[in-house]
Short mmCIF file of C-alpha atoms in Angstrom, two decimals:
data_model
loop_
_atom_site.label_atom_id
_atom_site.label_comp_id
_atom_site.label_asym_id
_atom_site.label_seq_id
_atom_site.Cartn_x
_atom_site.Cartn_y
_atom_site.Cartn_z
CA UNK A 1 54.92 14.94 31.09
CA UNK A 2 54.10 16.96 34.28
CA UNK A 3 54.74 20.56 33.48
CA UNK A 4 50.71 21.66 33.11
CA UNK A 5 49.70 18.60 35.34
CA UNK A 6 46.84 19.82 37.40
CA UNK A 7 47.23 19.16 41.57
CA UNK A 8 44.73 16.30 41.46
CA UNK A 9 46.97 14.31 39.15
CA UNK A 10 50.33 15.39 41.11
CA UNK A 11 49.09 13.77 44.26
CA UNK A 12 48.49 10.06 44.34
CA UNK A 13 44.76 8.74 43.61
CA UNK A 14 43.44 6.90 46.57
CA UNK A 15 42.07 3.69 45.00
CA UNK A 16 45.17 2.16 44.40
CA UNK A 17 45.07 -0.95 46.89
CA UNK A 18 41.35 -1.65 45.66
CA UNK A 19 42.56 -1.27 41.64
CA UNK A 20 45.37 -3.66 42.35
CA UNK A 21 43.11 -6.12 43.92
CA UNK A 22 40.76 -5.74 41.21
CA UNK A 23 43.43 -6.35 38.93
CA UNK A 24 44.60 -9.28 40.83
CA UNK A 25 40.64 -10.76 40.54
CA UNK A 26 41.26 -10.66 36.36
CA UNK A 27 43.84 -13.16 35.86
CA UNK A 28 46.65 -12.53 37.68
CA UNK A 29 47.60 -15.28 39.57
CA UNK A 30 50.21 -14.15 41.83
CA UNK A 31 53.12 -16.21 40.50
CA UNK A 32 55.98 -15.44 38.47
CA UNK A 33 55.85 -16.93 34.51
CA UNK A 34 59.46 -17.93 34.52
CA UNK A 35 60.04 -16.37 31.31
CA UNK A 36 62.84 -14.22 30.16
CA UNK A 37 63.92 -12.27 27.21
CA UNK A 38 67.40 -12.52 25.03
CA UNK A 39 69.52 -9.40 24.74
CA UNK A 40 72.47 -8.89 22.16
CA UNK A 41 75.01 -6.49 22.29
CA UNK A 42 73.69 -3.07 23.84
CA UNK A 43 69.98 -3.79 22.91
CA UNK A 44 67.43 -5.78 25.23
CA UNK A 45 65.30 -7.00 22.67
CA UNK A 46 65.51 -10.45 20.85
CA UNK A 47 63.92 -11.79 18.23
CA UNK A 48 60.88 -14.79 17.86
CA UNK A 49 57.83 -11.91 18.22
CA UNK A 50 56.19 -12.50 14.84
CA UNK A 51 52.81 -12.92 15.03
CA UNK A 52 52.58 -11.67 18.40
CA UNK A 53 50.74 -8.48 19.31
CA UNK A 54 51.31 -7.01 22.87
CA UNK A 55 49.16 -3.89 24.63
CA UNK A 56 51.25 -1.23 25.84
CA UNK A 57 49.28 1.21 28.20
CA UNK A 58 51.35 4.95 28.61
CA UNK A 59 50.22 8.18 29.86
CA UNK A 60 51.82 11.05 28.18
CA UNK A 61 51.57 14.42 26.26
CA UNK A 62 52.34 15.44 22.81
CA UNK A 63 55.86 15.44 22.64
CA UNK A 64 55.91 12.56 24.80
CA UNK A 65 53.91 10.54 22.17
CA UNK A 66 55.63 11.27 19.07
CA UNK A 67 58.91 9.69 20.76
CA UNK A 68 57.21 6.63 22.32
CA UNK A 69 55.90 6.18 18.89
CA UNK A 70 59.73 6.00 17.22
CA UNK A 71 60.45 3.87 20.31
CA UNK A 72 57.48 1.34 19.55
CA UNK A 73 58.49 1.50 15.99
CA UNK A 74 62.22 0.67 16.33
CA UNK A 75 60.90 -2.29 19.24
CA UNK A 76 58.64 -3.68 16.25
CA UNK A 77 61.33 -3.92 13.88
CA UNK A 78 63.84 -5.55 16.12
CA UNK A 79 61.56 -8.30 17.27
CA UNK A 80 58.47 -8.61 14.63
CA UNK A 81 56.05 -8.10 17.02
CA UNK A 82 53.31 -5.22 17.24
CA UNK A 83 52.53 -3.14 19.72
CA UNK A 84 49.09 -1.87 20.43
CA UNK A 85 49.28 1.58 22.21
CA UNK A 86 46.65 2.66 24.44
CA UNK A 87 47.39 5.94 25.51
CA UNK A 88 45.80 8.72 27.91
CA UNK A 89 47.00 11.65 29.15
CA UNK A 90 48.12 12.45 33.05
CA UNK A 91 44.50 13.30 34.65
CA UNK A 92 42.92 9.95 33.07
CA UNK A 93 45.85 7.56 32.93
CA UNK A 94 44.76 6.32 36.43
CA UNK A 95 40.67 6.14 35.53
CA UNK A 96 41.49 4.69 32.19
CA UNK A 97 43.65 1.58 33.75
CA UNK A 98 40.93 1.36 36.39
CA UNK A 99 38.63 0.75 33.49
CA UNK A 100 40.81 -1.85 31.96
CA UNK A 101 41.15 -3.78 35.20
CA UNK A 102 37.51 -3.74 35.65
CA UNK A 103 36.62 -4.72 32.11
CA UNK A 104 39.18 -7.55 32.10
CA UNK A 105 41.22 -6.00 29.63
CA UNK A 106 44.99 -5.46 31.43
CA UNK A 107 47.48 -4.54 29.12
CA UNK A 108 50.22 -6.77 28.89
CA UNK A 109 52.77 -3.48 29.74
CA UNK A 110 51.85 -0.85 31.72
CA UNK A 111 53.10 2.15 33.50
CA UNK A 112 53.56 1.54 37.30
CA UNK A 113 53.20 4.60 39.90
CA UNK A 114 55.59 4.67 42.59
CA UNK A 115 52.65 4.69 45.03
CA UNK A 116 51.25 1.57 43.53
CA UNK A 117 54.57 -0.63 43.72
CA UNK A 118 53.34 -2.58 47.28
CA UNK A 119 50.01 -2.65 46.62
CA UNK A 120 50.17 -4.19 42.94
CA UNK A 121 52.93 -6.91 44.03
CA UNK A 122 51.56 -8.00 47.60
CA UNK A 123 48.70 -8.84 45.20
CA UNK A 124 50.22 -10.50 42.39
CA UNK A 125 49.47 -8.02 40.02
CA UNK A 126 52.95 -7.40 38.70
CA UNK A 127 55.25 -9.91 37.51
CA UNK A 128 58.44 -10.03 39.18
CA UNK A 129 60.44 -9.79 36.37
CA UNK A 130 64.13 -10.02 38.34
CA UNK A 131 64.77 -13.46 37.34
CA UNK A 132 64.08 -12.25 33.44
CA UNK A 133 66.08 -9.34 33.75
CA UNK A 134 69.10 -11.56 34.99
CA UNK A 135 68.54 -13.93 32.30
CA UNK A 136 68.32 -11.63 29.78
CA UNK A 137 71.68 -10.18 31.07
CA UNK A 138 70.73 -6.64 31.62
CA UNK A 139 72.94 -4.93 34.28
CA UNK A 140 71.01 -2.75 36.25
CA UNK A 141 73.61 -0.94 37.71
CA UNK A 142 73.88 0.79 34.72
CA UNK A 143 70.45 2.45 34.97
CA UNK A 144 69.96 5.05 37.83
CA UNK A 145 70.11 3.24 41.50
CA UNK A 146 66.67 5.20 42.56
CA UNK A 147 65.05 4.39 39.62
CA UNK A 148 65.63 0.38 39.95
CA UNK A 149 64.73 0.57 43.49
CA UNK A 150 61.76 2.52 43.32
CA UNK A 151 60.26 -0.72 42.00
CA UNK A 152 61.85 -3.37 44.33
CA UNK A 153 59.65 -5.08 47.37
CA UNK A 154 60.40 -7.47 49.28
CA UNK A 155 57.34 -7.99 51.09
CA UNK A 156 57.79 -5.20 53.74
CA UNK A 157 59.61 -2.39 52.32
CA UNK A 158 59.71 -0.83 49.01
CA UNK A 159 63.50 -0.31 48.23
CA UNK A 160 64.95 -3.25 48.32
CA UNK A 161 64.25 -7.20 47.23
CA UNK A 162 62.76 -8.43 44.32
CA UNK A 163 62.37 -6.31 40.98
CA UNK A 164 58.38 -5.72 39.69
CA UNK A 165 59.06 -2.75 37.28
CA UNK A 166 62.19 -0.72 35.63
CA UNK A 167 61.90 3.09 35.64
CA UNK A 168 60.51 4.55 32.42
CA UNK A 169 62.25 7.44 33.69
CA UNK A 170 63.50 9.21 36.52
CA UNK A 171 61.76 12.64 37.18
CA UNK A 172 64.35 15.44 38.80
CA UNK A 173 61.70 18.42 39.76
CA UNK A 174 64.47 21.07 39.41
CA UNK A 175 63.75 24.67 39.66
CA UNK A 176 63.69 27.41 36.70
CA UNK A 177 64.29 30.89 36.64
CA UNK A 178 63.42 33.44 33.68
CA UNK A 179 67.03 34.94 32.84
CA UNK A 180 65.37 37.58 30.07
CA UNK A 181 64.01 38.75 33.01
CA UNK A 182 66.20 39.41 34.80
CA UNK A 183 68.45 41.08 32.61
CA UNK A 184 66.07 43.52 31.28
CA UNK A 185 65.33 44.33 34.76
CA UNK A 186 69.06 44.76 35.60
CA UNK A 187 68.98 41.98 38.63
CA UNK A 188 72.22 39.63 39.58
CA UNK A 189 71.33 36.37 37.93
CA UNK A 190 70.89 33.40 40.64
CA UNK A 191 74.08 31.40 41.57
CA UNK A 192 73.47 28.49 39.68
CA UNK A 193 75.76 27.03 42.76
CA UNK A 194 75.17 28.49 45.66
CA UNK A 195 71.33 28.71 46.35
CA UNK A 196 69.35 31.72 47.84
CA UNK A 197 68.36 31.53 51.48
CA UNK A 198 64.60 31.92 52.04
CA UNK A 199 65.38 35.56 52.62
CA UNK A 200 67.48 36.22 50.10
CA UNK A 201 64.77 34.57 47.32
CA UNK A 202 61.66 36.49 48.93
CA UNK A 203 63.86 39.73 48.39
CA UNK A 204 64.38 39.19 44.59
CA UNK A 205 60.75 37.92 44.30
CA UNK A 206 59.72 41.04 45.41
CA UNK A 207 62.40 42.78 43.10
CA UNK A 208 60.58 41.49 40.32
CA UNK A 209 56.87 41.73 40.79
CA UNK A 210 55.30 44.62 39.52
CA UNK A 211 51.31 43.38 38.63
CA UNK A 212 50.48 46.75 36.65
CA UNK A 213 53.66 45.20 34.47
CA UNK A 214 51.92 41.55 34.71
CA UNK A 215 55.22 40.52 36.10
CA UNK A 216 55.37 38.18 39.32
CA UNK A 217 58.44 36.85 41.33
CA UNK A 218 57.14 33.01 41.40
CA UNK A 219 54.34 30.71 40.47
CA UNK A 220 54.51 28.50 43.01
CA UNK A 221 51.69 25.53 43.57
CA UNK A 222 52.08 24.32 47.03
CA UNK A 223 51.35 20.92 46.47
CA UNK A 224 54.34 20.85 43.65
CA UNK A 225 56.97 22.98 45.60
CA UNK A 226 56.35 22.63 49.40
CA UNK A 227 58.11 19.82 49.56
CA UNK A 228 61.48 21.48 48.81
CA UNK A 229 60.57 24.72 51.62
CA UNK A 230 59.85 21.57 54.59
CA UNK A 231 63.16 19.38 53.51
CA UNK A 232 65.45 21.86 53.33
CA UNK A 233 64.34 23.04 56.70
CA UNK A 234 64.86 19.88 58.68
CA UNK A 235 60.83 18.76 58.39
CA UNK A 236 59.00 16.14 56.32
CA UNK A 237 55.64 14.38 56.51
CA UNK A 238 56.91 11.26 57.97
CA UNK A 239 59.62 9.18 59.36
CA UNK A 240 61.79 7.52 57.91
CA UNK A 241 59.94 4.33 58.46
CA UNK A 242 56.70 5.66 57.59
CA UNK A 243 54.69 5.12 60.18
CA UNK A 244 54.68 8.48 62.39
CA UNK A 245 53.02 11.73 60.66
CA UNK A 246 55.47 14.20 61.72
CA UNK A 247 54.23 17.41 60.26
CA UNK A 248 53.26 19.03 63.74
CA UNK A 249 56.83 20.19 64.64
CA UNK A 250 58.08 23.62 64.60
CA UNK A 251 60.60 23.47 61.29
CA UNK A 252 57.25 21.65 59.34
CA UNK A 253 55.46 24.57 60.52
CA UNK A 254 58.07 27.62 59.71
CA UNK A 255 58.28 25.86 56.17
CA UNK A 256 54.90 25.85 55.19
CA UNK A 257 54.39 29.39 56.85
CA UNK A 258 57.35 30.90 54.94
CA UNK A 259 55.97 29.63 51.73
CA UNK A 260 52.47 30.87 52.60
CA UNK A 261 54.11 34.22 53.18
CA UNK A 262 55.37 34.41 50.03
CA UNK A 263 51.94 36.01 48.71
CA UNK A 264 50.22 36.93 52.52
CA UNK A 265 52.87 39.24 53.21
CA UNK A 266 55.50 40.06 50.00
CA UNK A 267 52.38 39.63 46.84
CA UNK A 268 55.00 38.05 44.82
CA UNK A 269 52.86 35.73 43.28
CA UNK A 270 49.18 36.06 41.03
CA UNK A 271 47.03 36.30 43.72
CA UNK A 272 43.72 33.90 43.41
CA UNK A 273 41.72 35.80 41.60
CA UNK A 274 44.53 36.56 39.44
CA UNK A 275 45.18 32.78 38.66
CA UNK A 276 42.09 32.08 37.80
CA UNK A 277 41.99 34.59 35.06
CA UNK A 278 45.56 32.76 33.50
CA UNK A 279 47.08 30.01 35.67
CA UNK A 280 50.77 30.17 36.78
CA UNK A 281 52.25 27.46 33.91
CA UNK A 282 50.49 29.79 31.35
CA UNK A 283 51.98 32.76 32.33
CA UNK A 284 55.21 31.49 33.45
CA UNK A 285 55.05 30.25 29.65
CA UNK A 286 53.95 33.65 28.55
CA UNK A 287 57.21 34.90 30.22
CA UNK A 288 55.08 36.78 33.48
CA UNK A 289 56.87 34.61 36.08
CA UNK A 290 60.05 34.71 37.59
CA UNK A 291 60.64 31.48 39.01
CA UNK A 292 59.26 28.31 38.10
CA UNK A 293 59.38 24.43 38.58
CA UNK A 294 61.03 22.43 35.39
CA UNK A 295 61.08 18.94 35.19
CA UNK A 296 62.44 17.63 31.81
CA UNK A 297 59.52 16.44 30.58
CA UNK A 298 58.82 20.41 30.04
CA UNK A 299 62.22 20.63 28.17
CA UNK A 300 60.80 20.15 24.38
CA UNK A 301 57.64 22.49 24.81
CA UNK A 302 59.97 25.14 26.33
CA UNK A 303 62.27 25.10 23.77
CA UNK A 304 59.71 27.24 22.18
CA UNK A 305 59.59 29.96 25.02
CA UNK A 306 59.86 33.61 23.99
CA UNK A 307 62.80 34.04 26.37
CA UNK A 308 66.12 32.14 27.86
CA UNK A 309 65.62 30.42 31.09
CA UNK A 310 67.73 27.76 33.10
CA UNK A 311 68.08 25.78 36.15
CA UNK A 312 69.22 26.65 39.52
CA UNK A 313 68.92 24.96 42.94
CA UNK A 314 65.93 25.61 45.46
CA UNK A 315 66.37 28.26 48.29
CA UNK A 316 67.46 26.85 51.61
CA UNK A 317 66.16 26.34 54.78
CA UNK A 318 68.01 26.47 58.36
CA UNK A 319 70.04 23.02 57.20
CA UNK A 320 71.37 25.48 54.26
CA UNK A 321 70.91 22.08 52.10
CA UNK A 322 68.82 22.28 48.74
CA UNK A 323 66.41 19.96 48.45
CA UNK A 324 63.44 18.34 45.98
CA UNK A 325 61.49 15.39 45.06
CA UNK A 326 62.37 12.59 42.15
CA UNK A 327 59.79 11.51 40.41
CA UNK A 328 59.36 8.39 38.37
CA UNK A 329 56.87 6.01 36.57
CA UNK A 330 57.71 2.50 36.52
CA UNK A 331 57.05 0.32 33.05
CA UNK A 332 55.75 -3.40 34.82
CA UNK A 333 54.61 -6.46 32.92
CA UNK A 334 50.83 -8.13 33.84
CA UNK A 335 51.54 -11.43 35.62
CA UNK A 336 48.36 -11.94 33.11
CA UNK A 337 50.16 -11.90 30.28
CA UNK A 338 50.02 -14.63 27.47
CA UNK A 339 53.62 -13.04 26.33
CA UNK A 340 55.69 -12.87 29.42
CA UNK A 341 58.93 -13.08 27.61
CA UNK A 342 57.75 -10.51 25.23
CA UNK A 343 56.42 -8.14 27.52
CA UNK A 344 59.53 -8.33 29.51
CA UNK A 345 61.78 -7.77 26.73
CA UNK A 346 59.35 -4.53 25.75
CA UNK A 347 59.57 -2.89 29.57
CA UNK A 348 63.70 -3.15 29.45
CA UNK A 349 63.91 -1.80 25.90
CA UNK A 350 61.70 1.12 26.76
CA UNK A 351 63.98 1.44 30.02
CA UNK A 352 67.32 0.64 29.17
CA UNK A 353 68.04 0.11 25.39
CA UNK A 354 70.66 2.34 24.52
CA UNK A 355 69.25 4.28 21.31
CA UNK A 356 65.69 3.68 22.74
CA UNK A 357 67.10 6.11 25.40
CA UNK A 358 68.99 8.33 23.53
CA UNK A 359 65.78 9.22 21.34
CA UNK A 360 63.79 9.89 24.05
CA UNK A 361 66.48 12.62 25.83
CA UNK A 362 66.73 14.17 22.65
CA UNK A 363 63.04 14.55 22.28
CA UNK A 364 63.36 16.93 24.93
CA UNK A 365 61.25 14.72 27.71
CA UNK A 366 63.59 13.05 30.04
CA UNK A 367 66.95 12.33 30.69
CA UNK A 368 68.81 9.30 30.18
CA UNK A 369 68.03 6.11 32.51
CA UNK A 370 71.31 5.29 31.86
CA UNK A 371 73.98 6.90 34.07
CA UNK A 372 77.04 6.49 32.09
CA UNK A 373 75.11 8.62 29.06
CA UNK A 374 73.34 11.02 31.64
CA UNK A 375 76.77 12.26 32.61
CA UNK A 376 78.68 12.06 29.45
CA UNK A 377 76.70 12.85 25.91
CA UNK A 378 73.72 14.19 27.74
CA UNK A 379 75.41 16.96 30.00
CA UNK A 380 77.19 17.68 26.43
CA UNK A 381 74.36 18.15 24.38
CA UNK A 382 73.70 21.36 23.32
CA UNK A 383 70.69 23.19 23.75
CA UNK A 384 69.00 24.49 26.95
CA UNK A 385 68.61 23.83 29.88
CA UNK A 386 72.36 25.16 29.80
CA UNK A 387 72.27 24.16 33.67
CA UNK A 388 71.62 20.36 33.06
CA UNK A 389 74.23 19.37 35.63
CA UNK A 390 70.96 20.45 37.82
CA UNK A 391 68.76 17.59 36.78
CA UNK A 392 71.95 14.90 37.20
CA UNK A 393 72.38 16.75 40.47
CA UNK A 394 69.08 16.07 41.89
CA UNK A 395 68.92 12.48 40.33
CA UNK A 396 72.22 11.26 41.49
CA UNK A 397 72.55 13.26 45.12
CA UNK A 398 69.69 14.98 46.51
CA UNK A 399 66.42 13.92 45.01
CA UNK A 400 63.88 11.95 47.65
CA UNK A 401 60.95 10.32 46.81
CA UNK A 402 57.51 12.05 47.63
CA UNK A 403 56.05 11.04 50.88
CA UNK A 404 53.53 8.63 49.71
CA UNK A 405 55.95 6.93 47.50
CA UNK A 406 56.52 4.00 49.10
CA UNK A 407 53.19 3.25 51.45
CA UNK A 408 50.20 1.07 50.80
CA UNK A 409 47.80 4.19 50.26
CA UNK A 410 48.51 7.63 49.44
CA UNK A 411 45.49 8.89 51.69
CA UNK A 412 47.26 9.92 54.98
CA UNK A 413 49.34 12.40 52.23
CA UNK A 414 46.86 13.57 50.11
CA UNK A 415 44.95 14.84 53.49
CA UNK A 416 47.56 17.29 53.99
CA UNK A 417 46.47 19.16 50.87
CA UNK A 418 42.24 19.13 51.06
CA UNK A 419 41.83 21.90 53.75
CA UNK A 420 45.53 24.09 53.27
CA UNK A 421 44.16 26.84 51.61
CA UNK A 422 43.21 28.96 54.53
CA UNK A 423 46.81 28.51 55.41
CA UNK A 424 48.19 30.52 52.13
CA UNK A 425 45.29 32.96 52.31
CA UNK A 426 46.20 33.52 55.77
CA UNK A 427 43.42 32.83 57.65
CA UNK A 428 45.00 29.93 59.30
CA UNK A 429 48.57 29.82 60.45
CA UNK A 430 50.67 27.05 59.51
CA UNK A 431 51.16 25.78 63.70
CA UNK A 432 47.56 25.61 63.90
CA UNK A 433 47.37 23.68 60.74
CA UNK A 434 49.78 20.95 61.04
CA UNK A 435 48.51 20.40 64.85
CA UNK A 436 45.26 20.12 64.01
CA UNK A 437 45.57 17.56 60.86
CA UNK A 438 48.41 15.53 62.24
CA UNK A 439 46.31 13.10 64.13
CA UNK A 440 43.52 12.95 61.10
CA UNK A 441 46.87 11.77 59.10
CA UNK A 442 48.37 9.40 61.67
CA UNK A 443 45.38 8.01 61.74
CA UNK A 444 44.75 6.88 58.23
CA UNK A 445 48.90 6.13 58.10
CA UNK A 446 48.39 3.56 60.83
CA UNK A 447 45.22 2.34 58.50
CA UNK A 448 47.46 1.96 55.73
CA UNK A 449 50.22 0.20 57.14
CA UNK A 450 47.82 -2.26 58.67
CA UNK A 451 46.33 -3.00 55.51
CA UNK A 452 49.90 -3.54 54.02
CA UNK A 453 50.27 -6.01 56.77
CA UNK A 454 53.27 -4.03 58.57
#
């Protein structure tokens, strides 16, 4: 669940390459167990787990709980093992693994960050499990392309080769609008097919702030929704290849300074002070804030909202493209384990077992791995978001990864946010910014990618 996930969760910890080493120092030996798991019919479990108790490490919120529970339940029935869930929410997921590593005490299953997917196989903390999948005769293409290849490596690049997780979900970070709001205000509702420009969304920001009223146009975190402002203008943080820092170039710069103007110059969102009396999420929940972020792992705890809200694409840049980040957390199995078979057979249920995955969309915190079901009974379902189409947009057309996604370290990114306040308070334009940093980020980039021996 990332809906009230603080910054310093949202952006990458920095001690992955040293956890997976330290995880690779408690028993994993670098080589693939050989094992693989049965499959009958739709499911991906088997049977012969009697006696057998495997750890199952998950970060997650309330909501998210209660449904990985069913899903443990229904895993334990199938194969007669049990599961032992150790569970944490976002801020101390990382910390808490960390702790495991340290203490020699790896679960068998475990969630796997994007961030962490070269790090943790390079050193042979992951089991490549494609061999177990094939065996097991799961067909991948059935489960969302990005999801499967956010955990493949094959030694250089993240993307492609071998298989060392399967997506626990896929995370399309779609944007939200309150349509109460609007109405009682007597404003157009938003296209939910033609986005605004940048102009066009400042002016109906602007429309709808009135602070006496404690009523703001947006909510906006910069470190959650920057990403779509740069894309959609033509910028991003890197190249393709990851290994030039490209944020020092004039549509980077326009991006961040148009989203910085947002409160310098138009006050259309809670001002500092202002969020530190009641943060954004709480008041966007409290029905204060016009546009938000929604992911679906926020779709169960805003079923409960006091007013009707729905999805629409992100204002444009110059390209006139929409554009966002797709999140997802991996499920891998500990080349540790004692249970390799097991294990395996638990990170595909929890990933691709039909009625595993139907449970968890209709617990309102995530949509369907599985394409076929995404597009069909999902899109169908009632209840809101009416605009689902939205998430399957993002996931199947125009969702990247985040920057750091796919690099040894996440360092050289999470730079970019430490000093960028000055930036939205205005004391520090955006051009100056990005020149001055880029070469402090190239420079740990270049230290990451030599480290990742590329």
């Amino acid at each position: 669940m990332m809906g009230s996930i603080s910054r310093r969760t949202l952006l990458a910890g920095t001690g992955i390459a040293a956890m997976a080493t330290g995880l690779a120092a408690c028993g994993a030996d670098g080589t693939n167990n050989g094992n693989s798991g049965e499959s009958s019919g739709s499911s991906t479990t088997g049977g012969g787990g009697a006696g057998v108790e495997l750890t199952y490490m998950f970060r997650g919120g309330e909501d998210e709980r209660k449904a990985y529970d069913q899903a443990i339940a229904a895993f334990e029935e199938q194969t007669g093992a049990k599961v032992k869930v150790i569970v944490t929410d976002a801020d101390q997921y990382r910390t808490k693994l960390q702790a495991a590593i340290t203490g020699g005490q790896v679960p068998d299953v475990f969630y796997l960050e994007q961030g962490s997917v070269m790090a943790f196989a390079k050193t042979g903390v992951v089991k490549d499990i494609t061999g177990d999948i094939e065996a097991a005769g799961l067909d991948v293409s059935k489960v969302w392309k990005y999801g499967v290849d956010s955990y493949r490596f094959d030694g250089t690049r993240v993307g492609q080769g071998a298989i060392y997780g399967l997506p626990k979900d896929v995370g399309p970070f779609s944007f939200g609008y309150n349509k109460t709001m609007f109405e009682e205000l007597g404003i157009p509702l938003p296209d939910k097919d033609k986005p605004y420009t940048w102009a066009e969304f400042r002016d109906v920001a602007k429309q709808l702030t009135s602070p006496e009223d404690e009523r703001w146009g947006t909510g906006l975190n910069v470190a959650w929704n920057l990403q779509a402002w740069v894309w959609s203008n033509g910028g991003d943080w890197a190249d393709e290849e990851r290994r030039t820092v490209t944020i020092d170039t004039p549509e980077f710069a326009e991006a961040l300074q148009d989203f910085a103007d947002i409160q310098i110059i138009d006050g259309s969102t809670p001002s500092i002070e202002q969020a530190q009396t009641m943060d954004t999420y709480q008041r966007w929940m409290r029905g204060q804030i016009g546009f938000f972020p929604v992911g679906p792992w926020d779709v169960s705890t805003y079923q409960g909202l006091d007013f009707e809200w729905d999805l629409i694409p992100y204002p444009v840049g110059k390209t006139g493209e929409t554009a966002t980040w797709l999140g997802s957390l991996g499920i891998s199995v500990s080349n540790s384990t004692e249970h390799a078979e097991l294990a395996t057979q638990l990170a595909m249920y929890l990933s691709a077992d039909e009625e595993c995955q139907r449970s968890l969309y209709q617990a309102g915190i995530q949509i369907p791995n599985l394409v076929d079901m995404a597009k069909g009974e999902y899109l169908e379902a009632e209840g809101a978001p009416a605009n689902k189409e939205e998430f399957i947009q993002i996931a199947e057309d125009y969702g990247r990864a985040l920057p750091a996604a796919a690099t040894w370290t996440p360092e050289w990114y999470d730079d970019f946010w430490v000093g960028i306040q000055p930036v939205l308070d205005g004391e520090v334009t955006a051009a100056d910014y990005v020149a001055q940093l880029q070469p402090q980020m190239q420079a740990k980039l270049d230290a990451a990618n030599m480290d990742a021996g590329i």
